[in-house]
Amino acid sequence: MEIVEVPHPLVAARLTIMRDARTDNAAFRAALADLGAMLIYEAARDLPVENFDVTTPVAVAEGRRLADPPIIVPIIRAGLGMVDPALSMIPDAQVGFIGMARDEKTHEPVPYLEALPEDLAGRTVFLVDPMLATGGSLIHALRLLADRGATGITVVCMVSAVPGVEAVRDSGLPVGRLVTATIDPSLNEDAYIVPGLGDAGDRLYGPRNIDLSDL
């Protein structure tokens, strides 16, 4: 698994806003949208293109477009915040959805939604989630994608923790790259990333109101 930690001052600036406990929901969403677009830009750097002629007001120039626009798969709830930034960069991308809640007692993911194409063989897949903590949710999502034939999956996370990175790397699942703004050193006893930025879903949308016993 290739790890790309994006070393850009604007990436660091938006990440700082998101880390700050004083940042309200609206400012957090705005910073996440900017950072999401930057990371998708980096994740798309090596996507194959096709050439075609385009007529300018003066002459004919060589144009380029993506040969195979990716399918963007957010892990919701928090991953929803990365969909619009991704589509702003790649408007012709498709979108699938995987829904998982976090059990606050066990820290394990609880799946509740799956909306994906049946066959992902040969498709370019970007799996997006703001946080990579223990790796549990991401690994579950990767298994779902692999079961549909996806290979060389690009994972895009804003904040990644060393334990989660190691878990994904050692999972044996078909991850080609991890693109992230930062890799934080550890998790606390509640499995939150340290120093991290708190619960990304809550900071985007407010506290969740899901009864996990109904899932």
PDB file of N, CA and C in Angstrom, residues 100-148:
ATOM      1  N   MET A 100     -22.176   3.134   8.032  1.00  0.00           N
ATOM      2  CA  MET A 100     -21.772   2.449   9.258  1.00  0.00           C
ATOM      3  C   MET A 100     -21.823   3.421  10.421  1.00  0.00           C
ATOM      4  N   ALA A 101     -22.318   2.931  11.545  1.00  0.00           N
ATOM      5  CA  ALA A 101     -22.300   3.694  12.787  1.00  0.00           C
ATOM      6  C   ALA A 101     -21.254   3.085  13.711  1.00  0.00           C
ATOM      7  N   ARG A 102     -20.790   3.885  14.645  1.00  0.00           N
ATOM      8  CA  ARG A 102     -19.795   3.416  15.616  1.00  0.00           C
ATOM      9  C   ARG A 102     -20.492   3.050  16.914  1.00  0.00           C
ATOM     10  N   ASP A 103     -20.271   1.835  17.370  1.00  0.00           N
ATOM     11  CA  ASP A 103     -20.767   1.420  18.677  1.00  0.00           C
ATOM     12  C   ASP A 103     -19.825   1.992  19.736  1.00  0.00           C
ATOM     13  N   GLU A 104     -20.336   2.908  20.548  1.00  0.00           N
ATOM     14  CA  GLU A 104     -19.476   3.608  21.492  1.00  0.00           C
ATOM     15  C   GLU A 104     -18.974   2.715  22.620  1.00  0.00           C
ATOM     16  N   LYS A 105     -19.606   1.545  22.813  1.00  0.00           N
ATOM     17  CA  LYS A 105     -19.143   0.626  23.857  1.00  0.00           C
ATOM     18  C   LYS A 105     -18.040  -0.294  23.349  1.00  0.00           C
ATOM     19  N   THR A 106     -18.245  -0.857  22.160  1.00  0.00           N
ATOM     20  CA  THR A 106     -17.268  -1.814  21.630  1.00  0.00           C
ATOM     21  C   THR A 106     -16.262  -1.174  20.685  1.00  0.00           C
ATOM     22  N   HIS A 107     -16.584   0.057  20.207  1.00  0.00           N
ATOM     23  CA  HIS A 107     -15.773   0.768  19.208  1.00  0.00           C
ATOM     24  C   HIS A 107     -15.768   0.064  17.849  1.00  0.00           C
ATOM     25  N   GLU A 108     -16.702  -0.870  17.667  1.00  0.00           N
ATOM     26  CA  GLU A 108     -16.778  -1.613  16.417  1.00  0.00           C
ATOM     27  C   GLU A 108     -17.788  -0.968  15.469  1.00  0.00           C
ATOM     28  N   PRO A 109     -17.576  -1.101  14.130  1.00  0.00           N
ATOM     29  CA  PRO A 109     -18.533  -0.546  13.178  1.00  0.00           C
ATOM     30  C   PRO A 109     -19.805  -1.383  13.116  1.00  0.00           C
ATOM     31  N   VAL A 110     -20.943  -0.689  12.963  1.00  0.00           N
ATOM     32  CA  VAL A 110     -22.235  -1.360  12.829  1.00  0.00           C
ATOM     33  C   VAL A 110     -22.807  -0.983  11.460  1.00  0.00           C
ATOM     34  N   PRO A 111     -22.781  -1.886  10.463  1.00  0.00           N
ATOM     35  CA  PRO A 111     -23.260  -1.563   9.122  1.00  0.00           C
ATOM     36  C   PRO A 111     -24.779  -1.371   9.102  1.00  0.00           C
ATOM     37  N   TYR A 112     -25.245  -0.394   8.303  1.00  0.00           N
ATOM     38  CA  TYR A 112     -26.684  -0.223   8.167  1.00  0.00           C
ATOM     39  C   TYR A 112     -27.114   0.159   6.749  1.00  0.00           C
ATOM     40  N   LEU A 113     -26.186   0.355   5.824  1.00  0.00           N
ATOM     41  CA  LEU A 113     -26.567   0.731   4.465  1.00  0.00           C
ATOM     42  C   LEU A 113     -25.486   0.285   3.495  1.00  0.00           C
ATOM     43  N   GLU A 114     -25.921  -0.190   2.338  1.00  0.00           N
ATOM     44  CA  GLU A 114     -24.992  -0.571   1.280  1.00  0.00           C
ATOM     45  C   GLU A 114     -25.671  -0.305  -0.058  1.00  0.00           C
ATOM     46  N   ALA A 115     -25.128   0.633  -0.821  1.00  0.00           N
ATOM     47  CA  ALA A 115     -25.673   0.968  -2.134  1.00  0.00           C
ATOM     48  C   ALA A 115     -24.507   1.086  -3.106  1.00  0.00           C
ATOM     49  N   LEU A 116     -24.187  -0.048  -3.749  1.00  0.00           N
ATOM     50  CA  LEU A 116     -23.013  -0.142  -4.600  1.00  0.00           C
ATOM     51  C   LEU A 116     -23.374  -0.875  -5.893  1.00  0.00           C
ATOM     52  N   PRO A 117     -22.652  -0.588  -6.981  1.00  0.00           N
ATOM     53  CA  PRO A 117     -22.822  -1.412  -8.179  1.00  0.00           C
ATOM     54  C   PRO A 117     -22.468  -2.862  -7.880  1.00  0.00           C
ATOM     55  N   GLU A 118     -23.146  -3.780  -8.541  1.00  0.00           N
ATOM     56  CA  GLU A 118     -22.888  -5.203  -8.311  1.00  0.00           C
ATOM     57  C   GLU A 118     -21.494  -5.614  -8.769  1.00  0.00           C
ATOM     58  N   ASP A 119     -21.007  -5.006  -9.860  1.00  0.00           N
ATOM     59  CA  ASP A 119     -19.724  -5.401 -10.439  1.00  0.00           C
ATOM     60  C   ASP A 119     -18.799  -4.198 -10.496  1.00  0.00           C
ATOM     61  N   LEU A 120     -17.715  -4.259  -9.725  1.00  0.00           N
ATOM     62  CA  LEU A 120     -16.724  -3.182  -9.715  1.00  0.00           C
ATOM     63  C   LEU A 120     -15.410  -3.610 -10.362  1.00  0.00           C
ATOM     64  N   ALA A 121     -15.404  -4.766 -11.007  1.00  0.00           N
ATOM     65  CA  ALA A 121     -14.178  -5.239 -11.661  1.00  0.00           C
ATOM     66  C   ALA A 121     -13.757  -4.250 -12.733  1.00  0.00           C
ATOM     67  N   GLY A 122     -12.493  -3.842 -12.678  1.00  0.00           N
ATOM     68  CA  GLY A 122     -11.963  -2.928 -13.662  1.00  0.00           C
ATOM     69  C   GLY A 122     -12.312  -1.468 -13.423  1.00  0.00           C
ATOM     70  N   ARG A 123     -13.094  -1.177 -12.377  1.00  0.00           N
ATOM     71  CA  ARG A 123     -13.487   0.202 -12.085  1.00  0.00           C
ATOM     72  C   ARG A 123     -12.449   0.870 -11.189  1.00  0.00           C
ATOM     73  N   THR A 124     -12.304   2.174 -11.350  1.00  0.00           N
ATOM     74  CA  THR A 124     -11.490   2.975 -10.441  1.00  0.00           C
ATOM     75  C   THR A 124     -12.364   3.389  -9.271  1.00  0.00           C
ATOM     76  N   VAL A 125     -11.939   3.047  -8.048  1.00  0.00           N
ATOM     77  CA  VAL A 125     -12.753   3.307  -6.860  1.00  0.00           C
ATOM     78  C   VAL A 125     -11.970   4.178  -5.885  1.00  0.00           C
ATOM     79  N   PHE A 126     -12.595   5.287  -5.452  1.00  0.00           N
ATOM     80  CA  PHE A 126     -12.079   6.125  -4.375  1.00  0.00           C
ATOM     81  C   PHE A 126     -12.979   5.920  -3.161  1.00  0.00           C
ATOM     82  N   LEU A 127     -12.455   5.330  -2.101  1.00  0.00           N
ATOM     83  CA  LEU A 127     -13.183   5.144  -0.846  1.00  0.00           C
ATOM     84  C   LEU A 127     -12.816   6.306   0.072  1.00  0.00           C
ATOM     85  N   VAL A 128     -13.810   7.098   0.486  1.00  0.00           N
ATOM     86  CA  VAL A 128     -13.514   8.336   1.210  1.00  0.00           C
ATOM     87  C   VAL A 128     -14.162   8.343   2.592  1.00  0.00           C
ATOM     88  N   ASP A 129     -13.397   8.800   3.571  1.00  0.00           N
ATOM     89  CA  ASP A 129     -13.868   8.930   4.948  1.00  0.00           C
ATOM     90  C   ASP A 129     -12.922   9.906   5.642  1.00  0.00           C
ATOM     91  N   PRO A 130     -13.442  10.915   6.341  1.00  0.00           N
ATOM     92  CA  PRO A 130     -12.523  11.882   6.969  1.00  0.00           C
ATOM     93  C   PRO A 130     -11.514  11.263   7.925  1.00  0.00           C
ATOM     94  N   MET A 131     -11.916  10.200   8.660  1.00  0.00           N
ATOM     95  CA  MET A 131     -11.073   9.674   9.726  1.00  0.00           C
ATOM     96  C   MET A 131     -10.731   8.201   9.511  1.00  0.00           C
ATOM     97  N   LEU A 132      -9.474   7.867   9.720  1.00  0.00           N
ATOM     98  CA  LEU A 132      -9.018   6.474   9.772  1.00  0.00           C
ATOM     99  C   LEU A 132      -8.446   6.258  11.168  1.00  0.00           C
ATOM    100  N   ALA A 133      -9.258   5.685  12.064  1.00  0.00           N
ATOM    101  CA  ALA A 133      -8.852   5.515  13.457  1.00  0.00           C
ATOM    102  C   ALA A 133      -8.368   4.092  13.697  1.00  0.00           C
ATOM    103  N   THR A 134      -9.272   3.191  14.074  1.00  0.00           N
ATOM    104  CA  THR A 134      -8.873   1.796  14.278  1.00  0.00           C
ATOM    105  C   THR A 134      -8.737   1.044  12.958  1.00  0.00           C
ATOM    106  N   GLY A 135      -9.426   1.537  11.941  1.00  0.00           N
ATOM    107  CA  GLY A 135      -9.447   0.859  10.653  1.00  0.00           C
ATOM    108  C   GLY A 135     -10.625  -0.081  10.493  1.00  0.00           C
ATOM    109  N   GLY A 136     -11.444  -0.275  11.548  1.00  0.00           N
ATOM    110  CA  GLY A 136     -12.537  -1.238  11.488  1.00  0.00           C
ATOM    111  C   GLY A 136     -13.559  -0.930  10.404  1.00  0.00           C
ATOM    112  N   SER A 137     -14.039   0.319  10.354  1.00  0.00           N
ATOM    113  CA  SER A 137     -15.034   0.699   9.345  1.00  0.00           C
ATOM    114  C   SER A 137     -14.451   0.607   7.940  1.00  0.00           C
ATOM    115  N   LEU A 138     -13.232   1.076   7.805  1.00  0.00           N
ATOM    116  CA  LEU A 138     -12.600   1.078   6.486  1.00  0.00           C
ATOM    117  C   LEU A 138     -12.380  -0.355   5.988  1.00  0.00           C
ATOM    118  N   ILE A 139     -11.932  -1.229   6.847  1.00  0.00           N
ATOM    119  CA  ILE A 139     -11.699  -2.617   6.446  1.00  0.00           C
ATOM    120  C   ILE A 139     -13.005  -3.297   6.055  1.00  0.00           C
ATOM    121  N   HIS A 140     -14.072  -3.032   6.814  1.00  0.00           N
ATOM    122  CA  HIS A 140     -15.378  -3.600   6.445  1.00  0.00           C
ATOM    123  C   HIS A 140     -15.798  -3.100   5.062  1.00  0.00           C
ATOM    124  N   ALA A 141     -15.623  -1.792   4.819  1.00  0.00           N
ATOM    125  CA  ALA A 141     -15.986  -1.231   3.515  1.00  0.00           C
ATOM    126  C   ALA A 141     -15.116  -1.814   2.403  1.00  0.00           C
ATOM    127  N   LEU A 142     -13.845  -1.986   2.666  1.00  0.00           N
ATOM    128  CA  LEU A 142     -12.947  -2.552   1.661  1.00  0.00           C
ATOM    129  C   LEU A 142     -13.357  -3.978   1.305  1.00  0.00           C
ATOM    130  N   ARG A 143     -13.804  -4.736   2.279  1.00  0.00           N
ATOM    131  CA  ARG A 143     -14.261  -6.115   1.999  1.00  0.00           C
ATOM    132  C   ARG A 143     -15.476  -6.096   1.066  1.00  0.00           C
ATOM    133  N   LEU A 144     -16.407  -5.189   1.324  1.00  0.00           N
ATOM    134  CA  LEU A 144     -17.585  -5.079   0.459  1.00  0.00           C
ATOM    135  C   LEU A 144     -17.179  -4.751  -0.975  1.00  0.00           C
ATOM    136  N   LEU A 145     -16.235  -3.835  -1.126  1.00  0.00           N
ATOM    137  CA  LEU A 145     -15.777  -3.448  -2.462  1.00  0.00           C
ATOM    138  C   LEU A 145     -15.018  -4.593  -3.132  1.00  0.00           C
ATOM    139  N   ALA A 146     -14.164  -5.267  -2.362  1.00  0.00           N
ATOM    140  CA  ALA A 146     -13.406  -6.391  -2.928  1.00  0.00           C
ATOM    141  C   ALA A 146     -14.336  -7.519  -3.358  1.00  0.00           C
ATOM    142  N   ASP A 147     -15.412  -7.736  -2.593  1.00  0.00           N
ATOM    143  CA  ASP A 147     -16.368  -8.786  -2.948  1.00  0.00           C
ATOM    144  C   ASP A 147     -17.039  -8.512  -4.290  1.00  0.00           C
ATOM    145  N   ARG A 148     -17.026  -7.256  -4.700  1.00  0.00           N
ATOM    146  CA  ARG A 148     -17.614  -6.881  -5.993  1.00  0.00           C
ATOM    147  C   ARG A 148     -16.557  -6.751  -7.086  1.00  0.00           C
TER     148      ARG A 148
END
